[in-house]
Short mmCIF file of C-alpha atoms in Angstrom, two decimals:
data_model
loop_
_atom_site.label_atom_id
_atom_site.label_comp_id
_atom_site.label_asym_id
_atom_site.label_seq_id
_atom_site.Cartn_x
_atom_site.Cartn_y
_atom_site.Cartn_z
CA MET A 1 0.00 0.00 0.00
CA SER A 2 3.01 2.22 0.36
CA ASN A 3 3.14 5.07 -2.14
CA PRO A 4 5.58 7.95 -2.55
CA VAL A 5 4.22 10.85 -0.55
CA GLY A 6 4.85 13.27 -3.37
CA SER A 7 2.59 11.35 -5.75
CA VAL A 8 -0.49 11.77 -3.59
CA LYS A 9 -2.95 14.57 -4.25
CA ARG A 10 -3.78 16.62 -1.17
CA GLY A 11 -7.41 16.34 -0.09
CA PRO A 12 -9.66 18.99 1.46
CA HIS A 13 -8.83 17.79 4.97
CA ASP A 14 -5.10 17.34 4.44
CA PRO A 15 -3.53 17.39 7.94
CA THR A 16 -0.52 19.26 6.61
CA ARG A 17 -2.80 22.25 6.02
CA ALA A 18 -3.68 22.54 9.71
CA HIS A 19 -2.35 25.56 11.56
CA PRO A 20 1.31 24.88 12.42
CA GLY A 21 0.75 25.35 16.15
CA SER A 22 -2.49 23.43 16.45
CA ARG A 23 -1.87 19.82 17.43
CA GLN A 24 -5.58 19.20 17.91
CA ALA A 25 -6.48 20.62 14.51
CA GLU A 26 -3.87 18.43 12.85
CA ALA A 27 -5.14 15.34 14.65
CA GLU A 28 -8.75 16.12 13.80
CA ALA A 29 -7.80 16.56 10.15
CA TRP A 30 -6.12 13.16 10.12
CA LEU A 31 -9.10 11.51 11.80
CA GLN A 32 -11.63 13.15 9.51
CA SER A 33 -9.72 12.11 6.41
CA LEU A 34 -9.11 8.55 7.58
CA ARG A 35 -12.77 8.13 8.55
CA SER A 36 -14.09 9.53 5.30
CA GLY A 37 -14.72 7.48 2.20
CA GLY A 38 -13.36 7.22 -1.28
CA ARG A 39 -10.33 9.07 -2.58
CA GLU A 40 -9.90 11.30 0.47
CA ARG A 41 -9.44 8.31 2.74
CA GLU A 42 -7.11 6.59 0.29
CA ASP A 43 -4.94 9.69 -0.02
CA ALA A 44 -4.74 10.17 3.76
CA ALA A 45 -3.91 6.49 4.28
CA ALA A 46 -1.18 6.68 1.64
CA ARG A 47 0.37 9.76 3.26
CA LEU A 48 0.26 8.12 6.66
CA ASP A 49 1.73 4.91 5.26
CA GLY A 50 4.68 6.92 3.96
CA LEU A 51 5.33 8.25 7.46
CA LEU A 52 4.99 4.77 8.95
CA VAL A 53 7.56 3.40 6.51
CA LYS A 54 10.07 5.98 7.77
CA ALA A 55 9.37 5.08 11.40
CA ALA A 56 9.67 1.37 10.63
CA ARG A 57 12.97 1.90 8.80
CA PHE A 58 14.37 3.72 11.82
CA GLU A 59 13.43 0.87 14.17
CA LEU A 60 14.68 -1.81 11.78
CA LEU A 61 18.02 -0.04 11.46
CA ARG A 62 18.32 -0.15 15.24
CA ARG A 63 17.62 -3.88 15.13
CA ARG A 64 19.63 -4.74 12.01
CA ALA A 65 21.56 -7.49 13.80
CA GLN A 66 18.30 -9.36 14.42
CA TRP A 67 17.16 -9.61 10.80
CA ASN A 68 20.32 -9.02 8.77
CA ARG A 69 20.73 -12.71 7.88
CA SER A 70 17.17 -13.15 6.67
CA GLY A 71 18.09 -12.15 3.12
CA GLU A 72 15.37 -9.51 2.98
CA SER A 73 16.03 -5.86 2.29
CA LEU A 74 15.48 -3.03 4.71
CA ASP A 75 12.96 -1.44 2.35
CA ASP A 76 10.90 -4.63 2.03
CA LEU A 77 10.77 -5.14 5.78
CA ALA A 78 9.90 -1.50 6.37
CA VAL A 79 6.99 -1.72 3.92
CA GLN A 80 5.73 -4.94 5.53
CA SER A 81 5.90 -3.35 8.97
CA ALA A 82 4.23 -0.14 7.83
CA ASP A 83 1.38 -1.96 6.10
CA SER A 84 0.70 -4.06 9.21
CA ALA A 85 0.91 -0.95 11.36
CA LEU A 86 -1.52 0.94 9.15
CA SER A 87 -4.06 -1.88 9.27
CA ALA A 88 -3.84 -2.01 13.06
CA LEU A 89 -4.05 1.76 13.38
CA LEU A 90 -7.11 2.10 11.15
CA SER A 91 -8.95 -0.40 13.32
CA LYS A 92 -8.13 1.61 16.46
CA LEU A 93 -8.79 5.21 15.49
CA ASP A 94 -11.31 5.47 18.32
CA HIS A 95 -8.48 4.75 20.78
CA TYR A 96 -6.68 8.00 19.98
CA ARG A 97 -7.09 10.42 22.92
CA PHE A 98 -5.33 13.60 21.68
CA GLU A 99 -2.68 13.17 24.38
CA SER A 100 0.12 13.42 21.80
CA ARG A 101 0.41 14.40 18.18
CA PHE A 102 -1.48 12.02 15.95
CA THR A 103 1.68 11.16 14.04
CA THR A 104 3.52 10.39 17.29
CA TRP A 105 0.72 8.02 18.24
CA ALA A 106 0.86 6.48 14.76
CA TYR A 107 4.63 5.98 14.89
CA LYS A 108 4.20 3.68 17.88
CA PHE A 109 2.31 1.22 15.69
CA ALA A 110 5.11 1.16 13.13
CA ILE A 111 7.81 0.79 15.77
CA LEU A 112 5.95 -2.09 17.43
CA GLU A 113 5.37 -3.91 14.14
CA ALA A 114 8.99 -3.40 13.06
CA ALA A 115 10.28 -4.68 16.39
CA GLN A 116 8.08 -7.77 16.21
CA LEU A 117 9.08 -8.44 12.61
CA ALA A 118 12.78 -8.15 13.48
CA ARG A 119 12.34 -10.60 16.36
CA ARG A 120 10.54 -13.10 14.13
CA ARG A 121 13.31 -12.88 11.54
CA ALA A 122 15.92 -13.37 14.24
CA TRP A 123 14.37 -16.73 15.14
CA GLN A 124 13.37 -17.74 11.62
CA GLU A 125 16.44 -19.85 10.87
CA ARG A 126 17.08 -21.09 14.39
CA GLU A 127 16.23 -24.48 15.74
CA LEU A 128 13.98 -24.41 18.76
CA PRO A 129 16.83 -25.02 21.19
CA ILE A 130 15.40 -26.74 24.22
CA GLY A 131 13.61 -30.04 24.35
CA PRO A 132 11.38 -31.28 27.18
CA GLU A 133 14.23 -33.42 28.54
CA GLU A 134 16.05 -30.22 29.56
CA TRP A 135 13.60 -29.80 32.42
CA ASP A 136 15.23 -32.79 34.13
CA ARG A 137 18.53 -30.92 34.39
CA LEU A 138 17.21 -27.47 35.24
CA ALA A 139 17.60 -27.79 39.00
CA GLU A 140 21.25 -28.85 38.74
CA SER A 141 22.18 -26.30 36.06
CA THR A 142 20.53 -23.25 37.63
CA PRO A 143 22.38 -22.44 40.88
CA GLU A 144 20.15 -19.58 41.94
CA LEU A 145 17.14 -21.88 41.79
CA ALA A 146 18.87 -24.84 43.40
CA ALA A 147 20.54 -22.92 46.24
CA GLY A 148 18.35 -24.25 49.04
CA VAL A 149 16.96 -27.67 49.83
CA ALA A 150 13.37 -26.40 50.00
CA VAL A 151 13.66 -24.58 46.70
CA ARG A 152 15.32 -27.58 45.06
CA ASP A 153 12.65 -29.94 46.32
CA GLN A 154 9.89 -27.68 45.08
CA LEU A 155 11.59 -27.40 41.72
CA ARG A 156 11.87 -31.16 41.46
CA ARG A 157 8.14 -31.44 42.15
CA VAL A 158 7.51 -29.03 39.32
CA MET A 159 9.78 -31.01 36.98
CA ARG A 160 8.06 -34.27 37.91
CA ALA A 161 4.65 -32.72 37.33
CA ILE A 162 5.75 -31.39 33.95
CA GLN A 163 6.84 -34.86 32.86
CA THR A 164 3.89 -36.80 34.27
CA GLN A 165 0.90 -34.46 34.28
CA LEU A 166 1.24 -32.37 31.13
CA SER A 167 0.54 -33.51 27.61
CA ALA A 168 3.42 -33.56 25.12
CA HIS A 169 2.02 -30.43 23.49
CA GLN A 170 1.70 -28.61 26.81
CA ARG A 171 5.30 -29.54 27.70
CA GLU A 172 6.57 -28.27 24.36
CA VAL A 173 4.72 -24.96 24.60
CA LEU A 174 5.76 -24.40 28.22
CA THR A 175 9.38 -25.27 27.45
CA GLU A 176 9.75 -23.04 24.42
CA LEU A 177 7.82 -20.00 25.67
CA VAL A 178 8.97 -19.97 29.30
CA LEU A 179 12.41 -21.57 29.39
CA ALA A 180 13.73 -20.88 25.89
CA GLU A 181 11.92 -17.51 25.62
CA VAL A 182 11.00 -18.18 22.00
CA PRO A 183 8.76 -15.35 20.71
CA ILE A 184 5.17 -16.51 20.64
CA ASP A 185 4.74 -15.46 16.99
CA VAL A 186 7.67 -17.67 16.01
CA LEU A 187 6.35 -20.68 17.91
CA ALA A 188 2.87 -20.18 16.45
CA GLU A 189 4.35 -20.25 12.96
CA ARG A 190 6.47 -23.31 13.72
CA LEU A 191 3.55 -25.25 15.17
CA ASN A 192 1.04 -23.98 12.59
CA THR A 193 -1.27 -22.56 15.24
CA THR A 194 -2.33 -19.17 16.60
CA ARG A 195 -1.14 -16.93 19.40
CA GLY A 196 -4.47 -17.35 21.15
CA ALA A 197 -4.23 -21.13 21.06
CA LEU A 198 -0.70 -21.01 22.51
CA TYR A 199 -1.75 -18.64 25.28
CA LYS A 200 -4.58 -21.01 26.20
CA THR A 201 -2.24 -24.02 26.21
CA LEU A 202 0.24 -22.15 28.40
CA HIS A 203 -2.52 -21.03 30.78
CA ASP A 204 -3.90 -24.57 31.09
CA ALA A 205 -0.42 -26.01 31.68
CA ARG A 206 0.40 -23.50 34.40
CA ARG A 207 -2.94 -24.06 36.12
CA LYS A 208 -2.42 -27.82 36.09
CA LEU A 209 1.08 -27.43 37.55
CA ARG A 210 -0.20 -25.14 40.30
CA ASP A 211 -2.90 -27.63 41.22
CA VAL A 212 -0.57 -30.63 41.26
CA VAL A 213 2.34 -28.99 43.07
CA GLY A 214 0.00 -27.31 45.54
CA SER A 215 -1.73 -30.57 46.43
CA GLU A 216 1.64 -32.33 46.92
CA ALA A 217 2.80 -29.56 49.25
CA ASP A 218 -0.34 -30.01 51.36
CA ASP A 219 0.26 -33.75 51.80
#
């Protein structure tokens, strides 16, 4: 959707025509144009998309080390981030509260999308590094968790519950999201599922562990 800003015809509610010192007038002009129909909305969205591309490029440059090996260009990633940001922003126009400039509020969408995209690319070529068997060695390999007998015993109860009470899928999700800190978007893509489904699996696994470990402690 990204278009060169200079190729877009200015509409009657072009935000750039607002009084230079009026933040509210500028924001209202953006909102009116983006909520209108037809060509005016398209032109405003294209202008905003151009600004979002710039914000996304800035964030991606900061995070170049995360995505540099993906083989994709900075421009392509910036456009992807900006387009996702614009879609999210247009669905949340009612959330804008005039507490900052409209463009400042909009930039946050681009920065968030660019950061998430960079993180996904960073994990794209990696193997998911930790298998469920690693839980067996966690107590011995994590001194701060194994420092005391009580803590170590509790940790061993957790490990035993993970191995015996959770399903294979629950163990995998818990391992990758909690221990390996794999981004949830990456794991969702790897497992061909959704973020919501992973959150539910993680919630169910944690609840089951709390119930099991809590009942053992009461015995």
